[in-house]
Amino acid sequence: MARCCLARTVTVVSLTVNLSAVGLPASSCHLLHPLLQPLREVAYSVYPAHWFHLYSVNMSSYYDSKEKSHHSKALTSPYPGSSVERSKVPSDKVGWLVEWKDYSPVEYTAASILAGPKWADPQISDKHFSLKFNEKDGQVERKSLSGLYKIENGRPRNPVGRTGLVGRGLLGRWGPNHAADPIITRWKRDKSGSRIAHPVSGKNILQFVAIKRKDCGEWAIPGGMVDPGEKISATLKREFSEEALNSLQKCAAEIKELEQQLDRLFNQQHLVVYKGYVDDPRNTDNAWLETEAVNYHDESGETMDNMPLEAGDDAGKVKWVDISEKLKLYANHSHFIKLVAEKRGAHWMEEPVTDCQK
């Protein structure tokens, strides 16, 4: 077991050294990045995209090397909200570097997107519409957290690989669709106010606010899409307020009081646990989800005790959920929660830790 750990460590260090040895200054990364594209795609076939940011590297957002290095939920059928079946993509042909001349993905963009809501892009074929990919396009952020993505036949290409479907599906933007996920946590306590430790791991149990999505019935972090020109911090606060506190249905006096409580929570020191690609079932070859997951922790529990949870907007239900490896959440939200538990030193696994995991 020690040998397998060493091999894995050497592999990661080797990739890190090879990339960093390029010696690109931050200001020139954007311009020279296409020269590194072949190396970057090889790396993607082994490790997740967000490991190889050339803009900023946040090691708190790493994946376990044991986890899948490519998307899986983005390959599921039928496509959400439809009866559309994706073309089947074998796991060994997800990566774009693998030649597949017979690849014939299904074309699908939902009627609700083609209807042209204000938050969605028009079709690329629209003569009166032009896009600026890999950069800020007016108020719309079209840069990817994974670095530069390729454009083929006028369409952006999913940086993680094939999905069996082209078009935008249910996603409004061509290319990256930016979201924000606020992870609100507190310690689980008994009636006397003392923290409750897990009987097996001995670590304190952490809880987070989860919502049950109306569209698929899965439990998830109460996040949402970043509006054009909106700061991530504002999105995090707005989405939690709308989905977990039902702020859209409250009167002016209630909203004012709620804002004061939210300010105390969201103005404190926070932890950015992840920035990058999301393995979302809505992803296509030309449109995909990216997110910034941020943890706001109520250490004493007093702030959230005065904030009654109430489902609203896209949420069917909302509640505090104990954090553990048994969680089954939407997309790759379980991974974000795991990162929070690790950073907070909270319970996650019931199994004893082996020497290889230390």
GROMACS .gro file of N, CA and C in nm, residues 244-345:
model
  306
  244ALA      N    1  -3.320   2.891   0.033
  244ALA     CA    2  -3.326   2.829   0.166
  244ALA      C    3  -3.404   2.911   0.268
  245LEU      N    4  -3.431   3.038   0.235
  245LEU     CA    5  -3.504   3.125   0.329
  245LEU      C    6  -3.632   3.182   0.270
  246ASN      N    7  -3.656   3.153   0.141
  246ASN     CA    8  -3.778   3.199   0.073
  246ASN      C    9  -3.796   3.351   0.081
  247SER      N   10  -3.688   3.423   0.059
  247SER     CA   11  -3.691   3.569   0.074
  247SER      C   12  -3.783   3.638  -0.027
  248LEU      N   13  -3.806   3.574  -0.143
  248LEU     CA   14  -3.889   3.636  -0.246
  248LEU      C   15  -4.035   3.649  -0.205
  249GLN      N   16  -4.074   3.572  -0.104
  249GLN     CA   17  -4.214   3.573  -0.060
  249GLN      C   18  -4.233   3.647   0.072
  250LYS      N   19  -4.132   3.716   0.118
  250LYS     CA   20  -4.143   3.785   0.247
  250LYS      C   21  -4.174   3.933   0.228
  251CYS      N   22  -4.232   3.993   0.332
  251CYS     CA   23  -4.265   4.135   0.326
  251CYS      C   24  -4.139   4.218   0.348
  252ALA      N   25  -4.150   4.348   0.328
  252ALA     CA   26  -4.035   4.439   0.338
  252ALA      C   27  -3.969   4.433   0.475
  253ALA      N   28  -4.049   4.432   0.583
  253ALA     CA   29  -3.993   4.429   0.719
  253ALA      C   30  -3.916   4.300   0.743
  254GLU      N   31  -3.971   4.188   0.696
  254GLU     CA   32  -3.905   4.059   0.714
  254GLU      C   33  -3.774   4.053   0.635
  255ILE      N   34  -3.777   4.109   0.515
  255ILE     CA   35  -3.658   4.109   0.431
  255ILE      C   36  -3.547   4.194   0.494
  256LYS      N   37  -3.583   4.307   0.554
  256LYS     CA   38  -3.484   4.394   0.617
  256LYS      C   39  -3.416   4.322   0.733
  257GLU      N   40  -3.495   4.254   0.815
  257GLU     CA   41  -3.439   4.180   0.929
  257GLU      C   42  -3.352   4.064   0.880
  258LEU      N   43  -3.398   3.999   0.773
  258LEU     CA   44  -3.324   3.887   0.717
  258LEU      C   45  -3.190   3.933   0.661
  259GLU      N   46  -3.189   4.050   0.597
  259GLU     CA   47  -3.066   4.105   0.540
  259GLU      C   48  -2.961   4.128   0.648
  260GLN      N   49  -3.003   4.178   0.762
  260GLN     CA   50  -2.910   4.203   0.872
  260GLN      C   51  -2.848   4.073   0.922
  261GLN      N   52  -2.929   3.969   0.933
  261GLN     CA   53  -2.878   3.840   0.977
  261GLN      C   54  -2.785   3.778   0.874
  262LEU      N   55  -2.822   3.792   0.746
  262LEU     CA   56  -2.738   3.738   0.639
  262LEU      C   57  -2.604   3.811   0.632
  263ASP      N   58  -2.606   3.941   0.657
  263ASP     CA   59  -2.481   4.018   0.655
  263ASP      C   60  -2.383   3.965   0.759
  264ARG      N   61  -2.434   3.930   0.879
  264ARG     CA   62  -2.347   3.877   0.984
  264ARG      C   63  -2.283   3.745   0.940
  265LEU      N   64  -2.359   3.665   0.868
  265LEU     CA   65  -2.308   3.536   0.823
  265LEU      C   66  -2.213   3.549   0.704
  266PHE      N   67  -2.252   3.627   0.604
  266PHE     CA   68  -2.176   3.634   0.480
  266PHE      C   69  -2.060   3.734   0.483
  267ASN      N   70  -2.052   3.816   0.585
  267ASN     CA   71  -1.941   3.911   0.595
  267ASN      C   72  -1.826   3.856   0.678
  268GLN      N   73  -1.843   3.737   0.734
  268GLN     CA   74  -1.737   3.678   0.814
  268GLN      C   75  -1.634   3.610   0.723
  269GLN      N   76  -1.525   3.565   0.783
  269GLN     CA   77  -1.423   3.495   0.706
  269GLN      C   78  -1.482   3.367   0.649
  270HIS      N   79  -1.454   3.339   0.522
  270HIS     CA   80  -1.512   3.222   0.457
  270HIS      C   81  -1.403   3.138   0.392
  271LEU      N   82  -1.444   3.022   0.344
  271LEU     CA   83  -1.350   2.926   0.287
  271LEU      C   84  -1.393   2.888   0.146
  272VAL      N   85  -1.311   2.922   0.048
  272VAL     CA   86  -1.337   2.881  -0.090
  272VAL      C   87  -1.285   2.738  -0.104
  273VAL      N   88  -1.376   2.644  -0.126
  273VAL     CA   89  -1.337   2.503  -0.129
  273VAL      C   90  -1.321   2.446  -0.269
  274TYR      N   91  -1.378   2.514  -0.369
  274TYR     CA   92  -1.370   2.460  -0.504
  274TYR      C   93  -1.397   2.569  -0.607
  275LYS      N   94  -1.323   2.565  -0.717
  275LYS     CA   95  -1.348   2.649  -0.834
  275LYS      C   96  -1.323   2.563  -0.957
  276GLY      N   97  -1.424   2.544  -1.040
  276GLY     CA   98  -1.401   2.468  -1.160
  276GLY      C   99  -1.523   2.402  -1.220
  277TYR      N  100  -1.496   2.303  -1.304
  277TYR     CA  101  -1.598   2.230  -1.380
  277TYR      C  102  -1.688   2.151  -1.286
  278VAL      N  103  -1.817   2.146  -1.320
  278VAL     CA  104  -1.914   2.068  -1.245
  278VAL      C  105  -1.965   1.953  -1.333
  279ASP      N  106  -1.959   1.832  -1.280
  279ASP     CA  107  -2.013   1.717  -1.353
  279ASP      C  108  -2.164   1.719  -1.338
  280ASP      N  109  -2.230   1.794  -1.425
  280ASP     CA  110  -2.373   1.818  -1.417
  280ASP      C  111  -2.445   1.745  -1.529
  281PRO      N  112  -2.562   1.685  -1.503
  281PRO     CA  113  -2.635   1.613  -1.608
  281PRO      C  114  -2.686   1.702  -1.721
  282ARG      N  115  -2.680   1.834  -1.703
  282ARG     CA  116  -2.724   1.926  -1.809
  282ARG      C  117  -2.612   1.960  -1.907
  283ASN      N  118  -2.491   1.921  -1.877
  283ASN     CA  119  -2.377   1.957  -1.963
  283ASN      C  120  -2.388   1.895  -2.102
  284THR      N  121  -2.333   1.965  -2.200
  284THR     CA  122  -2.326   1.915  -2.337
  284THR      C  123  -2.185   1.936  -2.390
  285ASP      N  124  -2.162   1.901  -2.515
  285ASP     CA  125  -2.031   1.926  -2.577
  285ASP      C  126  -2.003   2.074  -2.592
  286ASN      N  127  -2.108   2.156  -2.593
  286ASN     CA  128  -2.092   2.299  -2.622
  286ASN      C  129  -2.130   2.392  -2.507
  287ALA      N  130  -2.183   2.338  -2.400
  287ALA     CA  131  -2.224   2.419  -2.285
  287ALA      C  132  -2.207   2.336  -2.158
  288TRP      N  133  -2.153   2.398  -2.055
  288TRP     CA  134  -2.126   2.322  -1.933
  288TRP      C  135  -2.130   2.414  -1.810
  289LEU      N  136  -2.148   2.352  -1.694
  289LEU     CA  137  -2.154   2.424  -1.566
  289LEU      C  138  -2.016   2.435  -1.503
  290GLU      N  139  -1.988   2.553  -1.449
  290GLU     CA  140  -1.870   2.574  -1.365
  290GLU      C  141  -1.917   2.646  -1.240
  291THR      N  142  -1.851   2.623  -1.129
  291THR     CA  143  -1.898   2.686  -1.006
  291THR      C  144  -1.784   2.727  -0.915
  292GLU      N  145  -1.818   2.813  -0.820
  292GLU     CA  146  -1.731   2.846  -0.709
  292GLU      C  147  -1.808   2.811  -0.582
  293ALA      N  148  -1.760   2.711  -0.510
  293ALA     CA  149  -1.826   2.666  -0.388
  293ALA      C  150  -1.755   2.728  -0.268
  294VAL      N  151  -1.833   2.799  -0.185
  294VAL     CA  152  -1.776   2.872  -0.071
  294VAL      C  153  -1.846   2.831   0.058
  295ASN      N  154  -1.766   2.805   0.160
  295ASN     CA  155  -1.820   2.763   0.290
  295ASN      C  156  -1.825   2.882   0.387
  296TYR      N  157  -1.947   2.907   0.440
  296TYR     CA  158  -1.967   3.005   0.547
  296TYR      C  159  -2.008   2.925   0.670
  297HIS      N  160  -1.925   2.932   0.773
  297HIS     CA  161  -1.946   2.847   0.891
  297HIS      C  162  -1.994   2.929   1.010
  298ASP      N  163  -2.105   2.885   1.069
  298ASP     CA  164  -2.160   2.949   1.189
  298ASP      C  165  -2.105   2.871   1.310
  299GLU      N  166  -1.992   2.915   1.361
  299GLU     CA  167  -1.921   2.842   1.466
  299GLU      C  168  -2.005   2.823   1.592
  300SER      N  169  -2.071   2.928   1.636
  300SER     CA  170  -2.150   2.919   1.759
  300SER      C  171  -2.290   2.864   1.734
  301GLY      N  172  -2.339   2.876   1.611
  301GLY     CA  173  -2.473   2.832   1.579
  301GLY      C  174  -2.580   2.935   1.607
  302GLU      N  175  -2.542   3.045   1.667
  302GLU     CA  176  -2.639   3.147   1.707
  302GLU      C  177  -2.701   3.220   1.589
  303THR      N  178  -2.621   3.246   1.486
  303THR     CA  179  -2.673   3.320   1.370
  303THR      C  180  -2.782   3.241   1.299
  304MET      N  181  -2.755   3.114   1.270
  304MET     CA  182  -2.851   3.032   1.196
  304MET      C  183  -2.970   2.989   1.282
  305ASP      N  184  -2.953   2.985   1.414
  305ASP     CA  185  -3.065   2.951   1.502
  305ASP      C  186  -3.177   3.054   1.491
  306ASN      N  187  -3.139   3.177   1.459
  306ASN     CA  188  -3.236   3.287   1.447
  306ASN      C  189  -3.284   3.306   1.303
  307MET      N  190  -3.247   3.212   1.217
  307MET     CA  191  -3.283   3.221   1.076
  307MET      C  192  -3.360   3.096   1.036
  308PRO      N  193  -3.492   3.095   1.052
  308PRO     CA  194  -3.569   2.974   1.020
  308PRO      C  195  -3.563   2.940   0.871
  309LEU      N  196  -3.533   2.813   0.842
  309LEU     CA  197  -3.524   2.769   0.703
  309LEU      C  198  -3.663   2.755   0.643
  310GLU      N  199  -3.675   2.799   0.517
  310GLU     CA  200  -3.803   2.790   0.446
  310GLU      C  201  -3.774   2.776   0.297
  311ALA      N  202  -3.820   2.668   0.239
  311ALA     CA  203  -3.792   2.642   0.098
  311ALA      C  204  -3.858   2.745   0.007
  312GLY      N  205  -3.787   2.784  -0.095
  312GLY     CA  206  -3.842   2.881  -0.190
  312GLY      C  207  -3.775   2.868  -0.325
  313ASP      N  208  -3.825   2.943  -0.423
  313ASP     CA  209  -3.767   2.945  -0.557
  313ASP      C  210  -3.764   2.805  -0.616
  314ASP      N  211  -3.645   2.747  -0.640
  314ASP     CA  212  -3.634   2.616  -0.705
  314ASP      C  213  -3.631   2.501  -0.605
  315ALA      N  214  -3.645   2.530  -0.476
  315ALA     CA  215  -3.635   2.426  -0.375
  315ALA      C  216  -3.771   2.369  -0.337
  316GLY      N  217  -3.779   2.235  -0.326
  316GLY     CA  218  -3.901   2.172  -0.280
  316GLY      C  219  -3.903   2.162  -0.129
  317LYS      N  220  -3.786   2.131  -0.071
  317LYS     CA  221  -3.770   2.121   0.073
  317LYS      C  222  -3.634   2.177   0.112
  318VAL      N  223  -3.617   2.211   0.240
  318VAL     CA  224  -3.488   2.257   0.290
  318VAL      C  225  -3.471   2.209   0.432
  319LYS      N  226  -3.350   2.166   0.467
  319LYS     CA  227  -3.325   2.118   0.603
  319LYS      C  228  -3.175   2.111   0.630
  320TRP      N  229  -3.142   2.097   0.760
  320TRP     CA  230  -3.004   2.072   0.800
  320TRP      C  231  -2.976   1.923   0.780
  321VAL      N  232  -2.861   1.891   0.722
  321VAL     CA  233  -2.824   1.754   0.694
  321VAL      C  234  -2.688   1.723   0.756
  322ASP      N  235  -2.677   1.609   0.823
  322ASP     CA  236  -2.549   1.566   0.879
  322ASP      C  237  -2.453   1.530   0.766
  323ILE      N  238  -2.331   1.576   0.777
  323ILE     CA  239  -2.231   1.550   0.674
  323ILE      C  240  -2.159   1.418   0.700
  324SER      N  241  -2.157   1.331   0.596
  324SER     CA  242  -2.084   1.205   0.604
  324SER      C  243  -2.067   1.151   0.463
  325GLU      N  244  -1.988   1.045   0.451
  325GLU     CA  245  -1.964   0.985   0.320
  325GLU      C  246  -2.089   0.921   0.262
  326LYS      N  247  -2.192   0.903   0.343
  326LYS     CA  248  -2.315   0.839   0.298
  326LYS      C  249  -2.404   0.933   0.217
  327LEU      N  250  -2.368   1.060   0.212
  327LEU     CA  251  -2.450   1.158   0.140
  327LEU      C  252  -2.454   1.127  -0.010
  328LYS      N  253  -2.572   1.137  -0.066
  328LYS     CA  254  -2.591   1.123  -0.211
  328LYS      C  255  -2.655   1.253  -0.258
  329LEU      N  256  -2.576   1.336  -0.324
  329LEU     CA  257  -2.622   1.469  -0.362
  329LEU      C  258  -2.618   1.489  -0.514
  330TYR      N  259  -2.681   1.597  -0.558
  330TYR     CA  260  -2.689   1.635  -0.700
  330TYR      C  261  -2.549   1.664  -0.756
  331ALA      N  262  -2.530   1.630  -0.884
  331ALA     CA  263  -2.404   1.655  -0.955
  331ALA      C  264  -2.287   1.606  -0.870
  332ASN      N  265  -2.179   1.689  -0.857
  332ASN     CA  266  -2.070   1.647  -0.770
  332ASN      C  267  -2.067   1.728  -0.641
  333HIS      N  268  -2.186   1.763  -0.588
  333HIS     CA  269  -2.196   1.838  -0.464
  333HIS      C  270  -2.140   1.761  -0.345
  334SER      N  271  -2.147   1.629  -0.348
  334SER     CA  272  -2.093   1.550  -0.238
  334SER      C  273  -1.943   1.575  -0.222
  335HIS      N  274  -1.876   1.596  -0.334
  335HIS     CA  275  -1.732   1.623  -0.328
  335HIS      C  276  -1.704   1.757  -0.260
  336PHE      N  277  -1.786   1.857  -0.291
  336PHE     CA  278  -1.767   1.987  -0.227
  336PHE      C  279  -1.784   1.976  -0.075
  337ILE      N  280  -1.887   1.899  -0.036
  337ILE     CA  281  -1.915   1.882   0.107
  337ILE      C  282  -1.800   1.807   0.175
  338LYS      N  283  -1.745   1.709   0.106
  338LYS     CA  284  -1.632   1.635   0.161
  338LYS      C  285  -1.513   1.728   0.188
  339LEU      N  286  -1.487   1.818   0.095
  339LEU     CA  287  -1.377   1.912   0.111
  339LEU      C  288  -1.398   2.000   0.234
  340VAL      N  289  -1.523   2.041   0.257
  340VAL     CA  290  -1.554   2.123   0.375
  340VAL      C  291  -1.526   2.044   0.502
  341ALA      N  292  -1.573   1.919   0.507
  341ALA     CA  293  -1.552   1.835   0.625
  341ALA      C  294  -1.403   1.817   0.654
  342GLU      N  295  -1.325   1.798   0.550
  342GLU     CA  296  -1.181   1.781   0.568
  342GLU      C  297  -1.117   1.908   0.622
  343LYS      N  298  -1.155   2.021   0.565
  343LYS     CA  299  -1.097   2.148   0.608
  343LYS      C  300  -1.137   2.184   0.751
  344ARG      N  301  -1.258   2.146   0.792
  344ARG     CA  302  -1.306   2.178   0.926
  344ARG      C  303  -1.269   2.071   1.028
  345GLY      N  304  -1.205   1.964   0.984
  345GLY     CA  305  -1.168   1.856   1.074
  345GLY      C  306  -1.289   1.782   1.129
   0.00000   0.00000   0.00000
